[in-house]
Amino acid sequence: MSIATAALAWAAFTMTVLHLISSHDPLTDTLSSYAFTDRGTGMLGASILATAIGSLATLAALSAAGIAVSGTSRALFGTWSLGLGAAALFPASYPEHPNPVSGEIHQYSCVIAFLSLPALGFSLLDTLPSGRRAVRGISAGATLMLLLFGIGYALPWLLPVGFVQRLALIVDVALICSLIVIARRNTSAGPGGIGVSRPSASPDLDPSFPSAGPL
């Protein structure tokens, strides 16, 4: 859990600094455009890779906490993380920086990643020992943000694509953070997932209690 928390914290810090020092417009420019910026080159890739590493560490934390993770959920963890990793390693293509092959890989990797996380949240609902309502709500929010991002991407005059994309990513990371919290709580509660109090010792229950002998 420490690795997951540290990786996501670093991703958030790097992304925040990038937005502060870059001249891009966060309302209209997509995150992909920050791969080519006047200041902060390389910070976008570092942030996205850190998010992917933190997500895989979250999967490990859930398993270590004794929470059953289905094969479907593991696959969705993989497609989300690998999609992020591929998007970080293969920048989008722009007229100023043309690279059609890299652009295609980047585009489809982003689609796979953003589709995977809402599905991941819903796939975990049957196995989570707690926090199901929160995970369901965040997953629904991630689905809504994905829909709005698609509308903004297709109709930029209707919705600012950069803004809705950032909202979608924030909700996605919030879902991963909620899973870290659940894993931490389950670890603290013990192997069974909930604390079980032991009955107090009594002459009838504790064989080590001294007997008073026959009256």
mmCIF file with all atom_site columns, C-alpha atoms in Angstrom:
data_model
loop_
_atom_site.group_PDB
_atom_site.id
_atom_site.type_symbol
_atom_site.label_atom_id
_atom_site.label_alt_id
_atom_site.label_comp_id
_atom_site.label_asym_id
_atom_site.label_entity_id
_atom_site.label_seq_id
_atom_site.pdbx_PDB_ins_code
_atom_site.Cartn_x
_atom_site.Cartn_y
_atom_site.Cartn_z
_atom_site.occupancy
_atom_site.B_iso_or_equiv
_atom_site.pdbx_formal_charge
_atom_site.auth_seq_id
_atom_site.auth_comp_id
_atom_site.auth_asym_id
_atom_site.auth_atom_id
_atom_site.pdbx_PDB_model_num
ATOM 1   C CA . MET A 1 1   ? 0.000   0.000   0.000   1.00 0.00 ? 1   MET A CA 1
ATOM 2   C CA . SER A 1 2   ? 2.895   2.341   0.653   1.00 0.00 ? 2   SER A CA 1
ATOM 3   C CA . ILE A 1 3   ? 4.101   1.922   -2.926  1.00 0.00 ? 3   ILE A CA 1
ATOM 4   C CA . ALA A 1 4   ? 0.628   2.605   -4.314  1.00 0.00 ? 4   ALA A CA 1
ATOM 5   C CA . THR A 1 5   ? 0.158   5.690   -2.158  1.00 0.00 ? 5   THR A CA 1
ATOM 6   C CA . ALA A 1 6   ? 3.618   7.064   -2.920  1.00 0.00 ? 6   ALA A CA 1
ATOM 7   C CA . ALA A 1 7   ? 3.253   6.477   -6.674  1.00 0.00 ? 7   ALA A CA 1
ATOM 8   C CA . LEU A 1 8   ? -0.126  8.197   -6.878  1.00 0.00 ? 8   LEU A CA 1
ATOM 9   C CA . ALA A 1 9   ? 1.081   11.076  -4.709  1.00 0.00 ? 9   ALA A CA 1
ATOM 10  C CA . TRP A 1 10  ? 4.065   11.557  -7.015  1.00 0.00 ? 10  TRP A CA 1
ATOM 11  C CA . ALA A 1 11  ? 1.798   11.395  -10.067 1.00 0.00 ? 11  ALA A CA 1
ATOM 12  C CA . ALA A 1 12  ? -0.483  14.086  -8.626  1.00 0.00 ? 12  ALA A CA 1
ATOM 13  C CA . PHE A 1 13  ? 2.453   16.288  -7.624  1.00 0.00 ? 13  PHE A CA 1
ATOM 14  C CA . THR A 1 14  ? 4.112   16.007  -11.043 1.00 0.00 ? 14  THR A CA 1
ATOM 15  C CA . MET A 1 15  ? 0.876   16.709  -12.892 1.00 0.00 ? 15  MET A CA 1
ATOM 16  C CA . THR A 1 16  ? 0.154   19.749  -10.717 1.00 0.00 ? 16  THR A CA 1
ATOM 17  C CA . VAL A 1 17  ? 3.618   21.219  -11.276 1.00 0.00 ? 17  VAL A CA 1
ATOM 18  C CA . LEU A 1 18  ? 3.320   20.603  -15.013 1.00 0.00 ? 18  LEU A CA 1
ATOM 19  C CA . HIS A 1 19  ? 0.078   22.559  -15.151 1.00 0.00 ? 19  HIS A CA 1
ATOM 20  C CA . LEU A 1 20  ? 1.615   25.411  -13.179 1.00 0.00 ? 20  LEU A CA 1
ATOM 21  C CA . ILE A 1 21  ? 4.675   25.846  -15.377 1.00 0.00 ? 21  ILE A CA 1
ATOM 22  C CA . SER A 1 22  ? 3.260   25.031  -18.819 1.00 0.00 ? 22  SER A CA 1
ATOM 23  C CA . SER A 1 23  ? 1.678   27.630  -21.071 1.00 0.00 ? 23  SER A CA 1
ATOM 24  C CA . HIS A 1 24  ? -1.042  25.235  -22.271 1.00 0.00 ? 24  HIS A CA 1
ATOM 25  C CA . ASP A 1 25  ? -4.698  26.006  -21.609 1.00 0.00 ? 25  ASP A CA 1
ATOM 26  C CA . PRO A 1 26  ? -6.156  23.377  -19.220 1.00 0.00 ? 26  PRO A CA 1
ATOM 27  C CA . LEU A 1 27  ? -9.677  24.110  -20.439 1.00 0.00 ? 27  LEU A CA 1
ATOM 28  C CA . THR A 1 28  ? -9.183  23.488  -24.130 1.00 0.00 ? 28  THR A CA 1
ATOM 29  C CA . ASP A 1 29  ? -5.890  21.563  -24.456 1.00 0.00 ? 29  ASP A CA 1
ATOM 30  C CA . THR A 1 30  ? -5.916  17.833  -23.812 1.00 0.00 ? 30  THR A CA 1
ATOM 31  C CA . LEU A 1 31  ? -3.401  16.254  -21.475 1.00 0.00 ? 31  LEU A CA 1
ATOM 32  C CA . SER A 1 32  ? -1.751  14.574  -24.457 1.00 0.00 ? 32  SER A CA 1
ATOM 33  C CA . SER A 1 33  ? -0.614  17.959  -25.766 1.00 0.00 ? 33  SER A CA 1
ATOM 34  C CA . TYR A 1 34  ? 1.516   18.450  -22.644 1.00 0.00 ? 34  TYR A CA 1
ATOM 35  C CA . ALA A 1 35  ? 4.000   15.939  -24.072 1.00 0.00 ? 35  ALA A CA 1
ATOM 36  C CA . PHE A 1 36  ? 5.150   18.864  -26.215 1.00 0.00 ? 36  PHE A CA 1
ATOM 37  C CA . THR A 1 37  ? 5.405   21.922  -24.039 1.00 0.00 ? 37  THR A CA 1
ATOM 38  C CA . ASP A 1 38  ? 7.698   24.882  -23.580 1.00 0.00 ? 38  ASP A CA 1
ATOM 39  C CA . ARG A 1 39  ? 8.378   23.929  -19.957 1.00 0.00 ? 39  ARG A CA 1
ATOM 40  C CA . GLY A 1 40  ? 8.071   20.590  -18.199 1.00 0.00 ? 40  GLY A CA 1
ATOM 41  C CA . THR A 1 41  ? 8.913   18.219  -21.045 1.00 0.00 ? 41  THR A CA 1
ATOM 42  C CA . GLY A 1 42  ? 8.787   14.637  -19.812 1.00 0.00 ? 42  GLY A CA 1
ATOM 43  C CA . MET A 1 43  ? 6.678   15.389  -16.738 1.00 0.00 ? 43  MET A CA 1
ATOM 44  C CA . LEU A 1 44  ? 3.462   14.162  -18.373 1.00 0.00 ? 44  LEU A CA 1
ATOM 45  C CA . GLY A 1 45  ? 4.972   10.758  -19.105 1.00 0.00 ? 45  GLY A CA 1
ATOM 46  C CA . ALA A 1 46  ? 6.404   10.522  -15.600 1.00 0.00 ? 46  ALA A CA 1
ATOM 47  C CA . SER A 1 47  ? 3.024   11.303  -14.049 1.00 0.00 ? 47  SER A CA 1
ATOM 48  C CA . ILE A 1 48  ? 1.132   8.803   -16.183 1.00 0.00 ? 48  ILE A CA 1
ATOM 49  C CA . LEU A 1 49  ? 3.686   6.039   -15.583 1.00 0.00 ? 49  LEU A CA 1
ATOM 50  C CA . ALA A 1 50  ? 3.516   6.699   -11.840 1.00 0.00 ? 50  ALA A CA 1
ATOM 51  C CA . THR A 1 51  ? -0.271  6.338   -12.010 1.00 0.00 ? 51  THR A CA 1
ATOM 52  C CA . ALA A 1 52  ? 0.105   3.000   -13.801 1.00 0.00 ? 52  ALA A CA 1
ATOM 53  C CA . ILE A 1 53  ? 2.602   1.749   -11.209 1.00 0.00 ? 53  ILE A CA 1
ATOM 54  C CA . GLY A 1 54  ? 0.373   2.912   -8.369  1.00 0.00 ? 54  GLY A CA 1
ATOM 55  C CA . SER A 1 55  ? -2.597  1.106   -9.901  1.00 0.00 ? 55  SER A CA 1
ATOM 56  C CA . LEU A 1 56  ? -0.720  -2.198  -10.166 1.00 0.00 ? 56  LEU A CA 1
ATOM 57  C CA . ALA A 1 57  ? 0.482   -1.732  -6.591  1.00 0.00 ? 57  ALA A CA 1
ATOM 58  C CA . THR A 1 58  ? -3.145  -1.246  -5.573  1.00 0.00 ? 58  THR A CA 1
ATOM 59  C CA . LEU A 1 59  ? -4.000  -4.627  -7.080  1.00 0.00 ? 59  LEU A CA 1
ATOM 60  C CA . ALA A 1 60  ? -1.194  -6.175  -5.035  1.00 0.00 ? 60  ALA A CA 1
ATOM 61  C CA . ALA A 1 61  ? -2.456  -4.376  -1.912  1.00 0.00 ? 61  ALA A CA 1
ATOM 62  C CA . LEU A 1 62  ? -5.978  -5.749  -2.374  1.00 0.00 ? 62  LEU A CA 1
ATOM 63  C CA . SER A 1 63  ? -4.634  -9.286  -2.710  1.00 0.00 ? 63  SER A CA 1
ATOM 64  C CA . ALA A 1 64  ? -2.338  -8.860  0.295   1.00 0.00 ? 64  ALA A CA 1
ATOM 65  C CA . ALA A 1 65  ? -5.307  -7.651  2.351   1.00 0.00 ? 65  ALA A CA 1
ATOM 66  C CA . GLY A 1 66  ? -7.124  -10.899 1.642   1.00 0.00 ? 66  GLY A CA 1
ATOM 67  C CA . ILE A 1 67  ? -9.682  -9.359  -0.709  1.00 0.00 ? 67  ILE A CA 1
ATOM 68  C CA . ALA A 1 68  ? -10.680 -11.704 -3.516  1.00 0.00 ? 68  ALA A CA 1
ATOM 69  C CA . VAL A 1 69  ? -9.994  -10.190 -6.924  1.00 0.00 ? 69  VAL A CA 1
ATOM 70  C CA . SER A 1 70  ? -11.560 -11.996 -9.859  1.00 0.00 ? 70  SER A CA 1
ATOM 71  C CA . GLY A 1 71  ? -9.803  -12.738 -13.102 1.00 0.00 ? 71  GLY A CA 1
ATOM 72  C CA . THR A 1 72  ? -11.942 -10.119 -14.819 1.00 0.00 ? 72  THR A CA 1
ATOM 73  C CA . SER A 1 73  ? -10.895 -7.457  -12.314 1.00 0.00 ? 73  SER A CA 1
ATOM 74  C CA . ARG A 1 74  ? -7.242  -8.423  -12.668 1.00 0.00 ? 74  ARG A CA 1
ATOM 75  C CA . ALA A 1 75  ? -7.517  -8.160  -16.444 1.00 0.00 ? 75  ALA A CA 1
ATOM 76  C CA . LEU A 1 76  ? -9.099  -4.703  -16.131 1.00 0.00 ? 76  LEU A CA 1
ATOM 77  C CA . PHE A 1 77  ? -6.340  -3.610  -13.767 1.00 0.00 ? 77  PHE A CA 1
ATOM 78  C CA . GLY A 1 78  ? -3.930  -4.763  -16.467 1.00 0.00 ? 78  GLY A CA 1
ATOM 79  C CA . THR A 1 79  ? -5.625  -3.026  -19.392 1.00 0.00 ? 79  THR A CA 1
ATOM 80  C CA . TRP A 1 80  ? -5.933  0.222   -17.406 1.00 0.00 ? 80  TRP A CA 1
ATOM 81  C CA . SER A 1 81  ? -2.272  0.180   -16.352 1.00 0.00 ? 81  SER A CA 1
ATOM 82  C CA . LEU A 1 82  ? -0.881  -1.022  -19.666 1.00 0.00 ? 82  LEU A CA 1
ATOM 83  C CA . GLY A 1 83  ? -3.038  1.493   -21.521 1.00 0.00 ? 83  GLY A CA 1
ATOM 84  C CA . LEU A 1 84  ? -1.598  4.285   -19.393 1.00 0.00 ? 84  LEU A CA 1
ATOM 85  C CA . GLY A 1 85  ? 1.922   2.994   -19.875 1.00 0.00 ? 85  GLY A CA 1
ATOM 86  C CA . ALA A 1 86  ? 1.568   2.791   -23.648 1.00 0.00 ? 86  ALA A CA 1
ATOM 87  C CA . ALA A 1 87  ? 0.014   6.273   -23.770 1.00 0.00 ? 87  ALA A CA 1
ATOM 88  C CA . ALA A 1 88  ? 2.988   7.635   -21.821 1.00 0.00 ? 88  ALA A CA 1
ATOM 89  C CA . LEU A 1 89  ? 5.592   5.939   -24.007 1.00 0.00 ? 89  LEU A CA 1
ATOM 90  C CA . PHE A 1 90  ? 3.907   6.773   -27.336 1.00 0.00 ? 90  PHE A CA 1
ATOM 91  C CA . PRO A 1 91  ? 2.963   10.484  -27.514 1.00 0.00 ? 91  PRO A CA 1
ATOM 92  C CA . ALA A 1 92  ? 0.065   11.772  -29.552 1.00 0.00 ? 92  ALA A CA 1
ATOM 93  C CA . SER A 1 93  ? 0.698   13.071  -33.044 1.00 0.00 ? 93  SER A CA 1
ATOM 94  C CA . TYR A 1 94  ? 0.288   16.782  -33.809 1.00 0.00 ? 94  TYR A CA 1
ATOM 95  C CA . PRO A 1 95  ? 0.965   18.813  -36.959 1.00 0.00 ? 95  PRO A CA 1
ATOM 96  C CA . GLU A 1 96  ? 3.928   20.436  -35.217 1.00 0.00 ? 96  GLU A CA 1
ATOM 97  C CA . HIS A 1 97  ? 5.210   17.004  -34.095 1.00 0.00 ? 97  HIS A CA 1
ATOM 98  C CA . PRO A 1 98  ? 3.900   14.471  -36.616 1.00 0.00 ? 98  PRO A CA 1
ATOM 99  C CA . ASN A 1 99  ? 4.217   10.768  -35.784 1.00 0.00 ? 99  ASN A CA 1
ATOM 100 C CA . PRO A 1 100 ? 1.192   8.869   -37.113 1.00 0.00 ? 100 PRO A CA 1
ATOM 101 C CA . VAL A 1 101 ? 2.193   5.453   -35.703 1.00 0.00 ? 101 VAL A CA 1
ATOM 102 C CA . SER A 1 102 ? 2.830   6.795   -32.219 1.00 0.00 ? 102 SER A CA 1
ATOM 103 C CA . GLY A 1 103 ? -0.375  8.819   -32.451 1.00 0.00 ? 103 GLY A CA 1
ATOM 104 C CA . GLU A 1 104 ? -2.471  5.755   -33.284 1.00 0.00 ? 104 GLU A CA 1
ATOM 105 C CA . ILE A 1 105 ? -0.970  3.742   -30.429 1.00 0.00 ? 105 ILE A CA 1
ATOM 106 C CA . HIS A 1 106 ? -1.522  6.650   -28.051 1.00 0.00 ? 106 HIS A CA 1
ATOM 107 C CA . GLN A 1 107 ? -5.129  7.150   -29.053 1.00 0.00 ? 107 GLN A CA 1
ATOM 108 C CA . TYR A 1 108 ? -6.198  3.511   -28.732 1.00 0.00 ? 108 TYR A CA 1
ATOM 109 C CA . SER A 1 109 ? -4.235  3.079   -25.511 1.00 0.00 ? 109 SER A CA 1
ATOM 110 C CA . CYS A 1 110 ? -6.110  6.001   -23.968 1.00 0.00 ? 110 CYS A CA 1
ATOM 111 C CA . VAL A 1 111 ? -9.456  4.583   -25.091 1.00 0.00 ? 111 VAL A CA 1
ATOM 112 C CA . ILE A 1 112 ? -8.649  1.190   -23.557 1.00 0.00 ? 112 ILE A CA 1
ATOM 113 C CA . ALA A 1 113 ? -7.471  2.750   -20.290 1.00 0.00 ? 113 ALA A CA 1
ATOM 114 C CA . PHE A 1 114 ? -10.446 5.081   -19.826 1.00 0.00 ? 114 PHE A CA 1
ATOM 115 C CA . LEU A 1 115 ? -12.920 2.318   -20.663 1.00 0.00 ? 115 LEU A CA 1
ATOM 116 C CA . SER A 1 116 ? -11.272 -0.143  -18.279 1.00 0.00 ? 116 SER A CA 1
ATOM 117 C CA . LEU A 1 117 ? -11.440 1.733   -14.994 1.00 0.00 ? 117 LEU A CA 1
ATOM 118 C CA . PRO A 1 118 ? -15.223 2.239   -14.628 1.00 0.00 ? 118 PRO A CA 1
ATOM 119 C CA . ALA A 1 119 ? -15.674 -1.418  -15.546 1.00 0.00 ? 119 ALA A CA 1
ATOM 120 C CA . LEU A 1 120 ? -13.034 -2.340  -12.970 1.00 0.00 ? 120 LEU A CA 1
ATOM 121 C CA . GLY A 1 121 ? -14.917 -0.556  -10.212 1.00 0.00 ? 121 GLY A CA 1
ATOM 122 C CA . PHE A 1 122 ? -18.180 -2.330  -11.034 1.00 0.00 ? 122 PHE A CA 1
ATOM 123 C CA . SER A 1 123 ? -16.437 -5.714  -11.299 1.00 0.00 ? 123 SER A CA 1
ATOM 124 C CA . LEU A 1 124 ? -15.145 -5.435  -7.718  1.00 0.00 ? 124 LEU A CA 1
ATOM 125 C CA . LEU A 1 125 ? -18.483 -4.728  -6.052  1.00 0.00 ? 125 LEU A CA 1
ATOM 126 C CA . ASP A 1 126 ? -19.287 -8.375  -5.303  1.00 0.00 ? 126 ASP A CA 1
ATOM 127 C CA . THR A 1 127 ? -15.985 -9.072  -3.553  1.00 0.00 ? 127 THR A CA 1
ATOM 128 C CA . LEU A 1 128 ? -15.234 -5.903  -1.591  1.00 0.00 ? 128 LEU A CA 1
ATOM 129 C CA . PRO A 1 129 ? -15.757 -6.360  2.171   1.00 0.00 ? 129 PRO A CA 1
ATOM 130 C CA . SER A 1 130 ? -16.605 -2.666  2.663   1.00 0.00 ? 130 SER A CA 1
ATOM 131 C CA . GLY A 1 131 ? -16.916 0.606   0.803   1.00 0.00 ? 131 GLY A CA 1
ATOM 132 C CA . ARG A 1 132 ? -19.160 -0.812  -1.903  1.00 0.00 ? 132 ARG A CA 1
ATOM 133 C CA . ARG A 1 133 ? -21.446 2.212   -1.981  1.00 0.00 ? 133 ARG A CA 1
ATOM 134 C CA . ALA A 1 134 ? -18.509 4.581   -2.456  1.00 0.00 ? 134 ALA A CA 1
ATOM 135 C CA . VAL A 1 135 ? -16.934 2.424   -5.174  1.00 0.00 ? 135 VAL A CA 1
ATOM 136 C CA . ARG A 1 136 ? -20.274 2.119   -6.968  1.00 0.00 ? 136 ARG A CA 1
ATOM 137 C CA . GLY A 1 137 ? -20.789 5.879   -6.859  1.00 0.00 ? 137 GLY A CA 1
ATOM 138 C CA . ILE A 1 138 ? -17.282 6.706   -8.065  1.00 0.00 ? 138 ILE A CA 1
ATOM 139 C CA . SER A 1 139 ? -17.534 4.101   -10.827 1.00 0.00 ? 139 SER A CA 1
ATOM 140 C CA . ALA A 1 140 ? -20.811 5.652   -11.980 1.00 0.00 ? 140 ALA A CA 1
ATOM 141 C CA . GLY A 1 141 ? -19.141 9.063   -11.882 1.00 0.00 ? 141 GLY A CA 1
ATOM 142 C CA . ALA A 1 142 ? -16.224 7.735   -13.946 1.00 0.00 ? 142 ALA A CA 1
ATOM 143 C CA . THR A 1 143 ? -18.693 6.405   -16.515 1.00 0.00 ? 143 THR A CA 1
ATOM 144 C CA . LEU A 1 144 ? -20.421 9.780   -16.703 1.00 0.00 ? 144 LEU A CA 1
ATOM 145 C CA . MET A 1 145 ? -17.112 11.638  -17.033 1.00 0.00 ? 145 MET A CA 1
ATOM 146 C CA . LEU A 1 146 ? -16.044 9.272   -19.806 1.00 0.00 ? 146 LEU A CA 1
ATOM 147 C CA . LEU A 1 147 ? -19.263 10.032  -21.672 1.00 0.00 ? 147 LEU A CA 1
ATOM 148 C CA . LEU A 1 148 ? -18.753 13.786  -21.243 1.00 0.00 ? 148 LEU A CA 1
ATOM 149 C CA . PHE A 1 149 ? -15.157 13.467  -22.405 1.00 0.00 ? 149 PHE A CA 1
ATOM 150 C CA . GLY A 1 150 ? -16.331 11.697  -25.539 1.00 0.00 ? 150 GLY A CA 1
ATOM 151 C CA . ILE A 1 151 ? -18.826 14.482  -26.202 1.00 0.00 ? 151 ILE A CA 1
ATOM 152 C CA . GLY A 1 152 ? -16.179 17.135  -25.625 1.00 0.00 ? 152 GLY A CA 1
ATOM 153 C CA . TYR A 1 153 ? -13.739 15.338  -27.916 1.00 0.00 ? 153 TYR A CA 1
ATOM 154 C CA . ALA A 1 154 ? -16.316 15.081  -30.712 1.00 0.00 ? 154 ALA A CA 1
ATOM 155 C CA . LEU A 1 155 ? -17.931 18.479  -30.093 1.00 0.00 ? 155 LEU A CA 1
ATOM 156 C CA . PRO A 1 156 ? -15.294 20.797  -28.597 1.00 0.00 ? 156 PRO A CA 1
ATOM 157 C CA . TRP A 1 157 ? -17.539 23.787  -29.147 1.00 0.00 ? 157 TRP A CA 1
ATOM 158 C CA . LEU A 1 158 ? -20.112 22.252  -26.790 1.00 0.00 ? 158 LEU A CA 1
ATOM 159 C CA . LEU A 1 159 ? -17.860 21.111  -23.921 1.00 0.00 ? 159 LEU A CA 1
ATOM 160 C CA . PRO A 1 160 ? -14.247 22.161  -23.199 1.00 0.00 ? 160 PRO A CA 1
ATOM 161 C CA . VAL A 1 161 ? -12.457 18.906  -23.943 1.00 0.00 ? 161 VAL A CA 1
ATOM 162 C CA . GLY A 1 162 ? -9.444  19.634  -21.766 1.00 0.00 ? 162 GLY A CA 1
ATOM 163 C CA . PHE A 1 163 ? -11.580 20.375  -18.728 1.00 0.00 ? 163 PHE A CA 1
ATOM 164 C CA . VAL A 1 164 ? -13.787 17.272  -18.956 1.00 0.00 ? 164 VAL A CA 1
ATOM 165 C CA . GLN A 1 165 ? -10.758 15.054  -19.633 1.00 0.00 ? 165 GLN A CA 1
ATOM 166 C CA . ARG A 1 166 ? -9.134  16.272  -16.426 1.00 0.00 ? 166 ARG A CA 1
ATOM 167 C CA . LEU A 1 167 ? -12.338 15.642  -14.506 1.00 0.00 ? 167 LEU A CA 1
ATOM 168 C CA . ALA A 1 168 ? -12.454 12.121  -15.909 1.00 0.00 ? 168 ALA A CA 1
ATOM 169 C CA . LEU A 1 169 ? -8.866  11.441  -14.853 1.00 0.00 ? 169 LEU A CA 1
ATOM 170 C CA . ILE A 1 170 ? -9.462  12.866  -11.368 1.00 0.00 ? 170 ILE A CA 1
ATOM 171 C CA . VAL A 1 171 ? -12.469 10.591  -10.851 1.00 0.00 ? 171 VAL A CA 1
ATOM 172 C CA . ASP A 1 172 ? -10.480 7.603   -12.129 1.00 0.00 ? 172 ASP A CA 1
ATOM 173 C CA . VAL A 1 173 ? -7.649  8.262   -9.690  1.00 0.00 ? 173 VAL A CA 1
ATOM 174 C CA . ALA A 1 174 ? -10.212 8.782   -6.911  1.00 0.00 ? 174 ALA A CA 1
ATOM 175 C CA . LEU A 1 175 ? -11.471 5.260   -7.606  1.00 0.00 ? 175 LEU A CA 1
ATOM 176 C CA . ILE A 1 176 ? -7.964  3.823   -7.249  1.00 0.00 ? 176 ILE A CA 1
ATOM 177 C CA . CYS A 1 177 ? -7.491  5.797   -4.011  1.00 0.00 ? 177 CYS A CA 1
ATOM 178 C CA . SER A 1 178 ? -10.752 4.431   -2.617  1.00 0.00 ? 178 SER A CA 1
ATOM 179 C CA . LEU A 1 179 ? -9.503  0.897   -3.260  1.00 0.00 ? 179 LEU A CA 1
ATOM 180 C CA . ILE A 1 180 ? -6.287  1.682   -1.374  1.00 0.00 ? 180 ILE A CA 1
ATOM 181 C CA . VAL A 1 181 ? -8.357  2.862   1.605   1.00 0.00 ? 181 VAL A CA 1
ATOM 182 C CA . ILE A 1 182 ? -10.442 -0.334  1.518   1.00 0.00 ? 182 ILE A CA 1
ATOM 183 C CA . ALA A 1 183 ? -7.312  -2.494  1.353   1.00 0.00 ? 183 ALA A CA 1
ATOM 184 C CA . ARG A 1 184 ? -5.811  -0.613  4.311   1.00 0.00 ? 184 ARG A CA 1
ATOM 185 C CA . ARG A 1 185 ? -8.970  -1.025  6.385   1.00 0.00 ? 185 ARG A CA 1
ATOM 186 C CA . ASN A 1 186 ? -9.203  -4.722  5.605   1.00 0.00 ? 186 ASN A CA 1
ATOM 187 C CA . THR A 1 187 ? -5.558  -5.224  6.564   1.00 0.00 ? 187 THR A CA 1
ATOM 188 C CA . SER A 1 188 ? -6.113  -3.439  9.875   1.00 0.00 ? 188 SER A CA 1
ATOM 189 C CA . ALA A 1 189 ? -9.201  -5.534  10.576  1.00 0.00 ? 189 ALA A CA 1
ATOM 190 C CA . GLY A 1 190 ? -7.267  -8.777  10.224  1.00 0.00 ? 190 GLY A CA 1
ATOM 191 C CA . PRO A 1 191 ? -7.443  -11.800 7.918   1.00 0.00 ? 191 PRO A CA 1
ATOM 192 C CA . GLY A 1 192 ? -11.193 -12.140 8.326   1.00 0.00 ? 192 GLY A CA 1
ATOM 193 C CA . GLY A 1 193 ? -11.860 -8.565  7.275   1.00 0.00 ? 193 GLY A CA 1
ATOM 194 C CA . ILE A 1 194 ? -13.670 -7.660  10.504  1.00 0.00 ? 194 ILE A CA 1
ATOM 195 C CA . GLY A 1 195 ? -12.588 -7.526  14.072  1.00 0.00 ? 195 GLY A CA 1
ATOM 196 C CA . VAL A 1 196 ? -13.895 -10.358 16.249  1.00 0.00 ? 196 VAL A CA 1
ATOM 197 C CA . SER A 1 197 ? -13.994 -9.862  19.988  1.00 0.00 ? 197 SER A CA 1
ATOM 198 C CA . ARG A 1 198 ? -13.162 -12.790 22.210  1.00 0.00 ? 198 ARG A CA 1
ATOM 199 C CA . PRO A 1 199 ? -15.428 -13.707 25.129  1.00 0.00 ? 199 PRO A CA 1
ATOM 200 C CA . SER A 1 200 ? -14.082 -12.929 28.553  1.00 0.00 ? 200 SER A CA 1
ATOM 201 C CA . ALA A 1 201 ? -12.666 -15.791 30.552  1.00 0.00 ? 201 ALA A CA 1
ATOM 202 C CA . SER A 1 202 ? -15.010 -17.566 32.965  1.00 0.00 ? 202 SER A CA 1
ATOM 203 C CA . PRO A 1 203 ? -14.864 -20.781 34.961  1.00 0.00 ? 203 PRO A CA 1
ATOM 204 C CA . ASP A 1 204 ? -17.180 -22.478 32.461  1.00 0.00 ? 204 ASP A CA 1
ATOM 205 C CA . LEU A 1 205 ? -15.253 -21.411 29.311  1.00 0.00 ? 205 LEU A CA 1
ATOM 206 C CA . ASP A 1 206 ? -11.601 -21.282 30.361  1.00 0.00 ? 206 ASP A CA 1
ATOM 207 C CA . PRO A 1 207 ? -10.126 -24.701 31.267  1.00 0.00 ? 207 PRO A CA 1
ATOM 208 C CA . SER A 1 208 ? -7.182  -22.956 32.946  1.00 0.00 ? 208 SER A CA 1
ATOM 209 C CA . PHE A 1 209 ? -9.466  -21.262 35.489  1.00 0.00 ? 209 PHE A CA 1
ATOM 210 C CA . PRO A 1 210 ? -8.793  -22.783 38.939  1.00 0.00 ? 210 PRO A CA 1
ATOM 211 C CA . SER A 1 211 ? -11.550 -25.059 40.125  1.00 0.00 ? 211 SER A CA 1
ATOM 212 C CA . ALA A 1 212 ? -13.105 -24.449 43.524  1.00 0.00 ? 212 ALA A CA 1
ATOM 213 C CA . GLY A 1 213 ? -13.467 -28.175 44.054  1.00 0.00 ? 213 GLY A CA 1
ATOM 214 C CA . PRO A 1 214 ? -16.503 -30.047 45.361  1.00 0.00 ? 214 PRO A CA 1
ATOM 215 C CA . LEU A 1 215 ? -18.675 -28.377 47.961  1.00 0.00 ? 215 LEU A CA 1
#
